[in-house]
Amino acid sequence: MGRFTMRMGRRMMAALAISSVLAMGRPVLASDHADPVALGDPESNITDLFFFPQGDQMILIFNVVRSLLAPEPYNLEPFTYQINMDLTTPVSTQDDANRARYGGTVLVPDQIHPDVSITIHLHDDVTLKDVTFKGLDERQTGNIKQYFSVRDDPFIFPRFFGKNVISMVLSIPKSAFPAGQHDYILWGTTSKNGHQIDHVGRSIRSQLPRFGFLNTLAPKDHLKALMEMKTQRDGIYNFLHTSKEWWAVAAGDLLQFTYQLRKYDLQPDVMIYSDRFPVGYPNGRVLTDDVVAQTCSFGDCLLQELSFIEGGWPRATKNDKEFSPDWPFEAAPWPEQKVVPAATHSVLPWVILGAIGLIVVSWLIGEIVRRLACWLFGKWWRRVVDA
Amino acid sequence: MKTCLAAVAALFATAAAAHDFWIEPSTFHPTPGTAVGVGLRVGEYFIGDPVKRQSSAIERFLVRQADGEQAVGGADNIDPAGFLRADGRETAVIGYSGGGAYLEMPPDRFAVYLRLYGLDWVVAEREKRGESARPGRERFYRCAKALLTGARGAAAASRPLGFAYEIVPDDDPTRRREPFGGHLLSDGKPMAGAVIGAYLQGEPSIRLETRTDSAGAFRFDLPKAGVWLIRSVHMERAGMFDRNDWNSRWASLTFEQPEGAR
């Protein structure tokens, strides 16, 4: 009984652990639009990173703040927006699967480092406070064209149609990069008071529920963290899935498609761009890329389903506003709307949560009592038979 | 012709029941810090099918590399069966032991399989015991190892992992192209007279075979660079109360021997 109870208890604890993990997961929304860590500080929430060539320039677009329709001023001043580029860590395109998913394979992932860092601070009215360019040819940084404003959210996803973002657009002369530069590894971050809040690399990656922990880590630490998390979650899955209890198996199945890391997840979250291949997700990213469909084609269909759930028929494969072929490329913003004050906090969700908690605890106690009673009865019955 | 086809079919059926088992990583040359998928394979002559992870069947699944020894994690029912983060600084040793599965074979197929693996003494023993007409009842255990080439060699490559049946190279074979020498250990002791086979990946026609000497030592003059599988199977009589009559132990070692002059 002791062993059996312990085994049952471990399974229950594992199931509760999963429930807790699931409960912590907040709604997944779009592109990099919905990293849960960022919802408390909307201005830190990265929505998109684009990188593509245009003539003798490289265009870099970094967007933040999802579902924006409120008028100025915003709360942008406390945040640091940074885009990093590793120009020296080798990238291979030999592995077809990695090339299809990630644009290539970073050969030494724990050596990813920023050779170039572009750091931006904005005023609350979205004008530039300051920008620094580190690692680019100083003779060319004066020629970098810059644009900071509210623009239409370019992400092709119904939930964000008709919505704006805070957009940072840079046109960097190719000559600002080292001569003969072909491969770029990029990522963007937001931080406040020196603490990193959000991260973006390749689109539709760090915002998925299973990758939340990557948002506060540097890319060089991603693989180590992914391996550790995979080992941990695989252990829980294996434990649950080999159980006799149906609910443990069901919890294992739920874990598998929500939080368990997959065999193709073990790559750092960075954007790779190489001018050896045509530009387009996941080789860099252009505004017209339907990244939701593309990501679904290689294994992550969560946003594809959401785009059907929330969108019409047929599924939108283009943005809801035409992009501009000219600077600053993103479409004009949607009209501002007055912010509707948030509803007064209701006590109802807490009542429901309490009721669920009470049911779970009651069930646990009932199950323990039932098994204890069975065990005592069995023991008593054996004594009777022996007597 | 029909007889010939039947013989071929019988041979394949036998092979399907009793297979070599080895580790096939996603790369034998991982760069530092990269993820390596650790595939398990079952088959013949280094042509195998994937074996998905079954935690309940695993006794030990580990990697020994420069930054120490770690368990190789993975999700059940998935191939590759495990994942590790390669240190890359020196040769890494991956080890898997497990099994304990039971199988039963018709007597004629069992005899073919035993002869195929050089276990003629078991055939003779079955005859002596009057079991030749009885089905072969066997429980097998698997002990597989693989070496991942690192920036430099490692003494760990030639140290036993402590498996019940284990092929231990005398030197790190991933460093240079030279004759491959090693020892076969059973419960940590030299195993004499056992058949050892060597197979080159992608060239199933290259099959080498030898026997261990009285010290459990063996040596192969590997004719080509490439990924090699060294394997051996040993069989012993099961205990009186076992359901099976025989326990088999399967050992394998996979590694890539580099190009270069000897």
XYZ file of C-alpha atoms in Angstrom:
649
model
C 0.000 0.000 0.000
C 2.811 2.349 0.958
C 4.528 1.932 -2.399
C 1.269 2.021 -4.269
C 0.161 5.190 -2.556
C 3.521 6.792 -3.251
C 3.233 5.847 -6.917
C -0.275 7.222 -7.096
C 0.861 10.316 -5.280
C 3.715 10.866 -7.717
C 1.344 10.592 -10.648
C -1.082 12.977 -9.030
C 1.742 15.410 -8.340
C 2.894 15.119 -11.941
C -0.644 15.734 -13.179
C -0.966 18.713 -10.870
C 2.404 19.998 -12.058
C 1.172 19.809 -15.630
C -2.069 21.517 -14.697
C -0.038 24.295 -13.096
C 2.146 24.622 -16.174
C -0.921 24.727 -18.394
C -2.597 27.215 -16.121
C 0.447 29.465 -16.361
C 0.292 29.428 -20.122
C -1.635 32.406 -21.378
C -3.370 32.699 -24.697
C -1.087 32.374 -27.646
C -1.775 35.096 -30.118
C 0.459 35.653 -33.075
C 3.852 36.013 -34.726
C 5.921 37.135 -31.807
C 2.889 39.085 -30.680
C 2.077 37.219 -27.547
C 5.004 36.250 -25.442
C 3.259 35.801 -22.130
C 6.083 37.528 -20.281
C 5.352 40.679 -22.171
C 1.678 41.049 -21.457
C 2.348 42.839 -18.184
C 4.418 45.445 -20.031
C 2.707 45.816 -23.418
C 5.324 48.258 -24.657
C 7.978 45.584 -24.257
C 6.054 43.069 -26.330
C 7.906 42.429 -29.592
C 5.537 41.727 -32.440
C 7.749 41.320 -35.496
C 11.262 41.281 -36.864
C 11.857 41.625 -40.607
C 15.171 41.632 -42.449
C 15.538 41.763 -46.204
C 17.704 43.375 -48.888
C 16.534 46.312 -50.983
C 19.057 47.395 -53.610
C 22.239 48.378 -51.829
C 20.463 48.513 -48.465
C 19.422 46.014 -45.828
C 15.987 46.787 -44.414
C 15.428 46.066 -40.755
C 11.958 46.366 -39.216
C 11.401 45.844 -35.517
C 7.851 46.219 -34.207
C 6.496 46.289 -30.681
C 3.154 46.655 -28.876
C 0.389 44.437 -30.163
C -3.232 45.359 -30.848
C -2.434 49.043 -30.713
C -5.236 51.497 -31.462
C -4.896 53.840 -28.510
C -3.703 57.383 -29.226
C -0.421 58.818 -27.949
C 1.240 59.167 -25.542
C 2.450 55.649 -24.855
C 4.755 54.375 -22.158
C 7.844 53.767 -24.298
C 10.545 55.686 -22.443
C 11.386 53.037 -19.807
C 12.223 50.435 -22.448
C 15.347 49.616 -24.416
C 14.838 48.140 -27.865
C 17.796 46.297 -29.305
C 18.527 44.372 -32.481
C 21.655 42.220 -32.532
C 23.502 40.610 -35.388
C 26.122 37.908 -35.267
C 28.165 38.167 -38.444
C 30.892 35.656 -37.653
C 29.473 32.470 -36.130
C 29.319 29.957 -38.995
C 25.992 28.898 -40.446
C 25.453 25.751 -42.482
C 22.662 25.094 -44.951
C 23.471 21.414 -45.420
C 20.694 20.099 -43.206
C 17.503 20.345 -45.279
C 15.149 20.197 -42.314
C 16.951 22.936 -40.421
C 17.126 25.056 -43.530
C 13.379 24.686 -44.068
C 12.576 25.486 -40.451
C 15.266 27.904 -39.373
C 16.978 29.087 -42.547
C 20.052 27.062 -41.668
C 21.996 25.567 -38.810
C 24.116 27.631 -36.460
C 27.172 25.431 -36.210
C 28.397 26.583 -32.800
C 25.244 27.745 -31.025
C 26.873 28.417 -27.677
C 29.155 30.945 -29.330
C 26.422 33.163 -30.765
C 27.352 36.747 -29.944
C 26.438 40.227 -31.107
C 28.928 41.658 -33.579
C 26.430 44.411 -34.310
C 24.037 45.946 -31.789
C 21.506 48.607 -32.616
C 20.038 50.116 -29.459
C 16.988 52.361 -29.610
C 15.191 54.465 -27.007
C 11.931 56.177 -27.909
C 9.984 59.030 -26.407
C 6.402 58.355 -25.432
C 5.223 60.105 -28.602
C 7.209 57.569 -30.684
C 9.878 60.069 -31.674
C 13.484 58.981 -31.361
C 15.206 59.649 -28.057
C 18.516 58.069 -29.037
C 19.955 55.334 -31.204
C 23.409 53.786 -31.108
C 25.035 51.624 -33.732
C 27.762 49.338 -32.461
C 29.768 47.143 -34.800
C 28.767 48.810 -38.078
C 31.185 50.829 -40.194
C 31.158 54.220 -38.488
C 31.595 55.973 -41.820
C 28.242 54.576 -42.883
C 26.131 54.878 -39.743
C 25.300 58.488 -40.647
C 23.719 57.169 -43.845
C 21.316 54.844 -42.040
C 17.769 55.935 -42.791
C 15.473 55.726 -39.783
C 11.732 55.786 -39.204
C 9.886 55.518 -35.910
C 6.127 55.715 -35.891
C 2.815 53.947 -35.458
C 2.052 51.772 -38.494
C -0.370 49.058 -39.497
C 0.511 45.689 -37.948
C 1.980 43.823 -40.929
C 1.427 40.381 -39.481
C -0.856 38.244 -41.645
C -3.174 36.975 -38.960
C -6.865 37.851 -38.499
C -6.650 38.823 -34.856
C -4.317 41.674 -35.686
C -6.040 42.912 -38.788
C -7.171 46.469 -38.276
C -4.565 46.977 -35.555
C -1.358 48.968 -35.298
C 2.095 48.542 -33.857
C 4.961 50.797 -32.854
C 7.353 50.416 -35.740
C 11.090 50.974 -35.982
C 12.363 50.842 -39.559
C 16.004 51.145 -40.537
C 17.621 51.119 -43.941
C 21.248 50.145 -43.463
C 23.719 50.460 -46.343
C 25.220 47.072 -47.125
C 28.547 48.861 -47.046
C 28.091 49.359 -43.307
C 28.654 45.626 -42.896
C 32.030 43.962 -43.403
C 32.935 43.482 -47.051
C 31.765 40.127 -48.397
C 29.263 39.581 -45.595
C 26.878 36.836 -46.709
C 25.389 35.322 -43.555
C 23.566 37.129 -40.771
C 22.246 35.784 -37.483
C 19.739 38.213 -35.948
C 17.665 38.574 -32.838
C 15.875 41.367 -31.072
C 15.216 42.078 -27.435
C 13.341 44.479 -25.227
C 14.455 45.281 -21.734
C 13.642 47.545 -18.827
C 16.031 48.598 -16.076
C 18.641 46.262 -17.544
C 16.414 43.191 -17.397
C 15.508 41.461 -20.626
C 11.763 41.020 -21.012
C 11.162 39.747 -24.522
C 13.099 38.112 -27.328
C 12.486 37.527 -31.014
C 14.454 35.462 -33.466
C 12.741 33.490 -36.175
C 9.035 34.307 -36.262
C 6.571 32.083 -34.442
C 9.035 30.579 -32.067
C 9.583 32.128 -28.644
C 5.932 33.102 -28.314
C 4.714 29.501 -28.535
C 3.768 28.158 -25.124
C 6.541 25.611 -24.995
C 9.269 28.205 -25.592
C 8.341 30.867 -23.049
C 11.532 30.360 -21.058
C 13.685 31.489 -24.011
C 12.471 35.074 -23.829
C 14.844 36.146 -21.103
C 17.882 34.233 -22.325
C 20.675 35.149 -24.715
C 20.716 32.951 -27.838
C 24.042 31.411 -26.805
C 22.235 29.901 -23.820
C 19.165 28.716 -25.743
C 20.272 25.217 -26.659
C 21.451 24.372 -23.158
C 18.145 25.602 -21.741
C 16.175 23.741 -24.410
C 18.010 20.506 -23.642
C 17.394 20.844 -19.923
C 13.737 21.668 -20.404
C 13.288 18.852 -22.904
C 14.795 16.342 -20.498
C 12.541 17.574 -17.714
C 9.329 17.550 -19.749
C 10.164 14.261 -21.469
C 10.589 12.729 -18.032
C 7.122 13.881 -16.978
C 5.620 12.713 -20.278
C 7.253 9.280 -20.084
C 6.130 8.886 -16.499
C 2.540 9.805 -17.268
C 2.336 7.926 -20.516
C 3.454 4.640 -19.021
C 0.830 4.874 -16.284
C -2.160 2.612 -15.963
C -4.510 5.438 -15.037
C -6.342 6.802 -18.055
C -6.194 10.336 -16.778
C -2.416 10.171 -16.433
C -2.128 9.001 -20.044
C -4.524 11.763 -21.115
C -2.454 14.335 -19.213
C 0.645 12.991 -20.993
C -1.055 13.405 -24.371
C -2.053 16.951 -23.478
C 1.514 17.707 -22.445
C 2.847 16.266 -25.706
C 1.239 18.784 -28.017
C 1.373 21.766 -25.675
C 4.536 21.933 -23.615
C 6.718 18.988 -24.571
C 9.665 20.072 -26.667
C 9.901 18.359 -30.015
C 12.848 16.700 -31.650
C 13.189 19.571 -34.098
C 13.123 22.265 -31.400
C 16.751 21.958 -30.419
C 18.040 25.040 -32.196
C 18.666 28.550 -30.838
C 15.924 31.080 -31.540
C 17.563 33.382 -34.039
C 16.727 34.628 -37.509
C 19.160 33.488 -40.177
C 19.592 35.375 -43.416
C 22.000 34.429 -46.165
C 22.272 36.280 -49.457
C 23.270 32.989 -51.078
C 19.571 32.090 -51.235
C 16.411 33.973 -52.196
C 15.132 36.083 -49.340
C 11.907 34.999 -47.634
C 10.972 33.248 -44.439
C 12.811 31.537 -42.889
C 15.735 33.029 -44.812
C 15.286 36.476 -43.305
C 11.713 37.681 -43.564
C 9.846 39.980 -45.940
C 6.569 41.736 -45.194
C 4.514 39.540 -47.510
C 5.628 36.242 -45.963
C 2.658 34.196 -44.785
C 4.692 32.848 -41.897
C 1.709 31.185 -40.227
C 1.152 28.832 -43.170
C 4.851 28.268 -43.663
C 5.433 27.426 -40.031
C 2.500 25.032 -40.104
C 4.024 23.240 -43.067
C 6.957 22.169 -40.944
C 5.283 21.243 -37.693
C 3.765 24.176 -35.783
C 0.134 24.723 -36.694
C -1.231 26.445 -33.626
C -1.537 29.839 -35.304
C -2.789 28.292 -38.515
C -5.721 26.829 -36.604
C -6.328 30.110 -34.802
C -6.378 31.949 -38.108
C -9.174 29.646 -39.261
C -10.970 29.877 -35.925
C -10.927 33.653 -35.835
C -10.823 34.443 -39.540
C -13.170 33.888 -42.450
C -13.054 31.618 -45.454
C -10.773 31.322 -47.303
C -7.980 31.955 -44.861
C -6.288 35.303 -45.399
C -2.875 34.889 -46.934
C -2.237 38.620 -47.371
C -2.172 41.514 -45.002
C -5.394 43.512 -44.644
C -3.643 46.599 -46.072
C -1.363 46.746 -49.068
C 2.281 47.236 -48.231
C 4.140 50.092 -49.817
C 6.953 49.292 -52.242
C 8.668 52.425 -50.951
C 9.946 53.640 -47.637
C 8.869 52.856 -44.913
C 7.208 49.822 -46.552
C 4.608 49.108 -43.869
C 1.066 50.329 -44.500
C -0.333 53.505 -42.949
C -1.807 53.096 -39.499
C -5.439 52.428 -38.718
C -7.365 55.268 -37.121
C -6.848 55.675 -33.433
C -9.629 54.678 -31.115
C -10.392 55.746 -27.621
C -9.303 53.155 -25.134
C -12.263 51.539 -23.493
C -11.526 51.345 -19.793
C -10.868 47.824 -18.684
C -13.772 46.128 -17.046
C -13.781 46.212 -13.283
C -12.146 43.133 -11.966
C -14.730 40.478 -11.353
C -14.671 38.159 -8.405
C -16.220 35.396 -10.531
C -12.968 33.967 -12.007
C -11.585 33.672 -8.482
C -14.715 31.906 -7.305
C -14.458 29.455 -10.222
C -10.754 28.913 -9.568
C -11.463 28.298 -5.895
C -14.210 25.832 -6.752
C -11.913 23.925 -9.117
C -9.223 23.852 -6.448
C -11.717 22.601 -3.898
C -12.896 19.847 -6.254
C -9.332 18.703 -6.968
C -8.368 18.670 -3.285
C -11.606 16.853 -2.351
C -10.969 14.306 -5.059
C -7.413 13.793 -3.860
C -8.514 13.291 -0.266
C -11.350 10.992 -1.379
C -8.986 8.908 -3.510
C -6.483 8.542 -0.657
C -9.239 7.609 1.805
C -10.755 5.116 -0.644
C -7.447 3.378 -1.278
C -6.610 3.377 2.423
C -9.994 1.820 3.194
C -9.462 -0.848 0.505
C -6.038 -1.641 1.910
C -7.298 -1.870 5.519
C -10.232 -4.019 4.440
C -7.891 -6.346 2.530
C -5.643 -6.661 5.538
C -8.591 -7.328 7.846
C -10.042 -9.858 5.412
C -6.745 -11.764 5.213
C -6.665 -11.956 8.997
C -10.230 -13.270 9.038
C -9.363 -15.901 6.414
C -6.189 -16.875 8.254
C -8.143 -17.169 11.491
C 14.009 -22.647 -57.085
C 11.154 -22.880 -54.601
C 13.500 -24.467 -52.087
C 15.974 -21.678 -52.631
C 13.318 -19.004 -52.108
C 12.079 -20.773 -49.014
C 15.606 -20.863 -47.647
C 16.051 -17.153 -48.300
C 12.676 -16.417 -46.699
C 13.610 -18.513 -43.688
C 16.896 -16.680 -43.349
C 15.203 -13.276 -43.439
C 12.542 -14.427 -41.017
C 15.289 -15.569 -38.696
C 17.104 -12.297 -39.064
C 13.913 -10.451 -38.222
C 13.672 -12.267 -34.928
C 17.286 -11.864 -33.875
C 18.894 -8.609 -34.885
C 22.006 -6.629 -34.279
C 21.354 -3.536 -32.226
C 23.420 -0.393 -32.407
C 23.509 3.354 -31.817
C 23.372 5.659 -34.811
C 23.733 9.326 -33.829
C 22.568 12.112 -36.129
C 26.244 12.941 -36.612
C 29.499 11.308 -35.602
C 31.227 14.720 -35.779
C 29.220 17.142 -33.648
C 30.454 20.681 -33.330
C 30.674 21.995 -29.764
C 27.381 22.890 -28.198
C 25.146 21.330 -30.836
C 22.269 18.954 -30.270
C 22.772 15.369 -31.347
C 19.906 12.969 -31.888
C 20.806 9.495 -30.655
C 19.054 6.921 -32.807
C 18.822 3.262 -31.899
C 18.791 0.805 -34.759
C 18.001 -2.847 -35.145
C 18.880 -4.826 -38.249
C 21.492 -6.815 -40.056
C 24.804 -5.955 -41.650
C 24.536 -2.331 -40.497
C 21.234 -1.785 -42.293
C 18.666 -1.122 -39.654
C 15.254 0.132 -38.702
C 14.729 2.823 -36.075
C 13.929 1.712 -32.554
C 11.766 4.197 -30.722
C 12.507 5.019 -27.126
C 10.849 2.844 -24.517
C 11.868 4.084 -21.092
C 10.674 0.896 -19.443
C 13.225 -1.103 -21.476
C 16.182 1.152 -20.685
C 18.628 0.184 -18.003
C 21.259 2.855 -18.724
C 21.366 5.465 -21.468
C 24.206 7.886 -20.975
C 26.875 9.993 -22.542
C 30.371 10.372 -21.139
C 32.120 13.460 -22.468
C 34.525 16.178 -21.389
C 32.052 17.867 -19.054
C 31.169 14.626 -17.272
C 28.575 11.896 -17.512
C 24.919 12.672 -18.154
C 21.803 10.651 -18.818
C 20.535 10.804 -22.388
C 16.965 12.061 -22.212
C 14.169 11.599 -24.702
C 10.470 11.041 -25.152
C 8.903 7.615 -25.387
C 7.682 6.353 -28.765
C 9.947 8.808 -30.592
C 12.903 8.264 -32.877
C 15.604 9.390 -32.208
C 15.421 7.713 -28.833
C 17.588 10.288 -27.125
C 19.141 13.706 -27.379
C 22.338 15.131 -26.008
C 24.240 18.369 -26.212
C 27.665 17.597 -27.556
C 30.586 19.068 -25.717
C 32.773 18.505 -28.758
C 36.078 19.096 -27.015
C 37.014 15.433 -26.949
C 35.697 12.049 -28.014
C 32.363 11.320 -26.358
C 31.076 7.866 -25.468
C 27.361 7.126 -25.701
C 26.134 3.984 -23.991
C 22.824 2.172 -23.947
C 21.919 -0.963 -22.059
C 18.527 -2.533 -21.729
C 16.236 -5.102 -23.135
C 15.281 -8.213 -21.339
C 12.725 -9.048 -24.008
C 11.608 -12.606 -24.574
C 11.321 -14.309 -27.923
C 10.497 -17.793 -29.087
C 11.478 -19.317 -32.411
C 10.700 -22.589 -34.210
C 13.614 -25.020 -33.777
C 14.836 -24.919 -37.379
C 14.882 -21.116 -37.483
C 16.556 -20.974 -34.112
C 19.332 -23.263 -35.362
C 19.839 -21.153 -38.507
C 20.056 -18.003 -36.419
C 22.547 -19.563 -33.993
C 24.809 -20.694 -36.821
C 24.519 -17.273 -38.493
C 25.983 -15.666 -35.386
C 28.683 -18.281 -34.838
C 26.907 -19.857 -31.893
C 27.347 -23.433 -33.101
C 28.140 -24.536 -29.595
C 24.568 -23.669 -28.591
C 23.260 -25.869 -31.411
C 25.459 -28.685 -30.126
C 24.336 -28.089 -26.562
C 20.676 -28.231 -27.581
C 21.336 -31.530 -29.344
C 23.108 -32.875 -26.287
C 20.168 -31.882 -24.097
C 17.651 -33.335 -26.531
C 16.134 -29.906 -27.204
C 16.787 -29.743 -30.950
C 13.148 -30.297 -31.819
C 11.912 -27.809 -29.226
C 11.345 -24.102 -29.966
C 14.231 -21.821 -29.109
C 13.264 -19.717 -26.107
C 15.495 -16.761 -25.528
C 15.681 -13.551 -23.540
C 17.983 -10.893 -24.942
C 19.874 -7.953 -23.443
C 21.380 -5.144 -25.443
C 24.545 -3.197 -24.696
C 25.376 -0.650 -27.392
C 28.012 2.046 -27.509
C 28.948 4.788 -29.958
C 31.863 7.181 -30.130
C 31.415 10.783 -31.223
C 34.534 12.321 -32.677
C 35.719 15.362 -30.750
C 38.399 17.984 -31.209
C 40.825 15.668 -29.451
C 40.893 12.043 -28.359
C 39.748 10.835 -24.974
C 40.923 8.092 -22.654
C 37.241 7.526 -21.880
C 36.872 5.927 -25.314
C 38.920 2.952 -24.157
C 37.425 2.667 -20.670
C 34.574 0.232 -20.004
C 31.165 1.621 -19.111
C 30.483 -1.404 -16.952
C 27.908 -3.023 -19.216
C 27.137 -6.720 -18.880
C 28.569 -7.348 -22.346
C 30.833 -4.730 -23.780
C 33.224 -4.024 -26.611
C 36.067 -1.831 -25.379
C 38.544 -0.406 -27.902
C 42.210 -0.457 -26.951
C 42.661 3.099 -28.249
C 40.381 5.866 -29.403
C 39.598 4.717 -32.976
C 38.219 8.094 -34.057
C 41.624 9.752 -34.154
C 43.529 8.037 -36.927
C 43.152 5.250 -39.393
C 44.838 2.176 -38.012
C 43.937 -1.443 -37.280
C 41.128 -1.606 -34.752
C 41.953 -3.566 -31.622
C 39.810 -4.108 -28.593
C 38.629 -6.383 -25.853
C 35.322 -8.069 -25.293
C 34.125 -8.115 -21.709
C 31.360 -10.132 -20.156
C 30.449 -8.928 -16.671
C 33.736 -7.052 -16.730
C 35.822 -10.155 -17.455
C 37.540 -11.041 -20.745
C 35.327 -13.121 -23.004
C 37.332 -15.724 -24.901
C 36.365 -17.404 -28.140
C 33.459 -15.131 -29.013
C 32.680 -14.209 -32.593
C 33.110 -10.517 -33.406
C 31.853 -8.962 -36.635
C 32.728 -5.660 -38.287
C 30.540 -3.909 -40.869
C 31.035 -0.728 -42.851
C 28.060 1.579 -43.218
C 26.769 1.834 -46.752
C 28.785 -1.160 -47.936
C 26.978 -4.273 -46.733
C 29.259 -6.480 -48.785
C 32.161 -5.637 -46.472
C 31.852 -8.054 -43.566
C 34.747 -8.998 -41.362
C 34.683 -11.652 -38.700
C 37.110 -12.886 -36.090
C 37.143 -14.526 -32.657
C 38.472 -13.195 -29.398
C 41.591 -14.822 -27.986
C 41.977 -16.208 -24.498
C 42.391 -12.664 -23.120
C 39.226 -11.500 -24.841
C 41.265 -9.480 -27.332
C 40.506 -9.101 -31.019
C 41.829 -7.074 -33.916
C 40.480 -5.980 -37.285
C 42.385 -4.530 -40.175
C 39.597 -2.219 -41.294
C 40.004 -1.810 -45.052
C 38.334 1.586 -45.422
C 37.641 4.774 -43.542
C 34.012 5.384 -42.637
C 31.423 4.533 -40.036
C 31.979 1.069 -38.626
C 29.850 -1.238 -36.541
C 31.646 -3.790 -34.391
C 29.317 -6.306 -32.807
C 29.182 -9.534 -30.897
C 26.540 -11.783 -29.428
C 26.991 -14.173 -26.565
C 24.565 -16.770 -25.325
C 24.385 -18.591 -22.035
C 22.060 -21.077 -20.472
C 19.211 -19.521 -18.507
C 18.431 -20.405 -14.923
C 16.277 -23.356 -13.961
C 13.237 -21.265 -13.098
C 13.386 -18.987 -16.123
C 10.703 -19.153 -18.762
C 13.396 -19.047 -21.404
C 16.165 -21.574 -22.000
C 18.815 -19.097 -23.164
C 19.955 -15.607 -22.349
C 21.638 -13.686 -25.141
C 23.737 -10.582 -24.776
C 24.321 -8.270 -27.691
C 27.192 -5.811 -27.716
C 27.937 -3.225 -30.360
C 30.201 -0.264 -30.939
C 29.789 2.314 -33.690
C 32.323 4.981 -34.588
C 33.724 6.800 -37.555
C 37.259 6.070 -38.547
C 38.790 9.048 -40.335
C 40.356 9.146 -43.747
C 44.127 9.345 -43.921
C 47.196 7.318 -44.482
C 48.138 4.666 -42.006
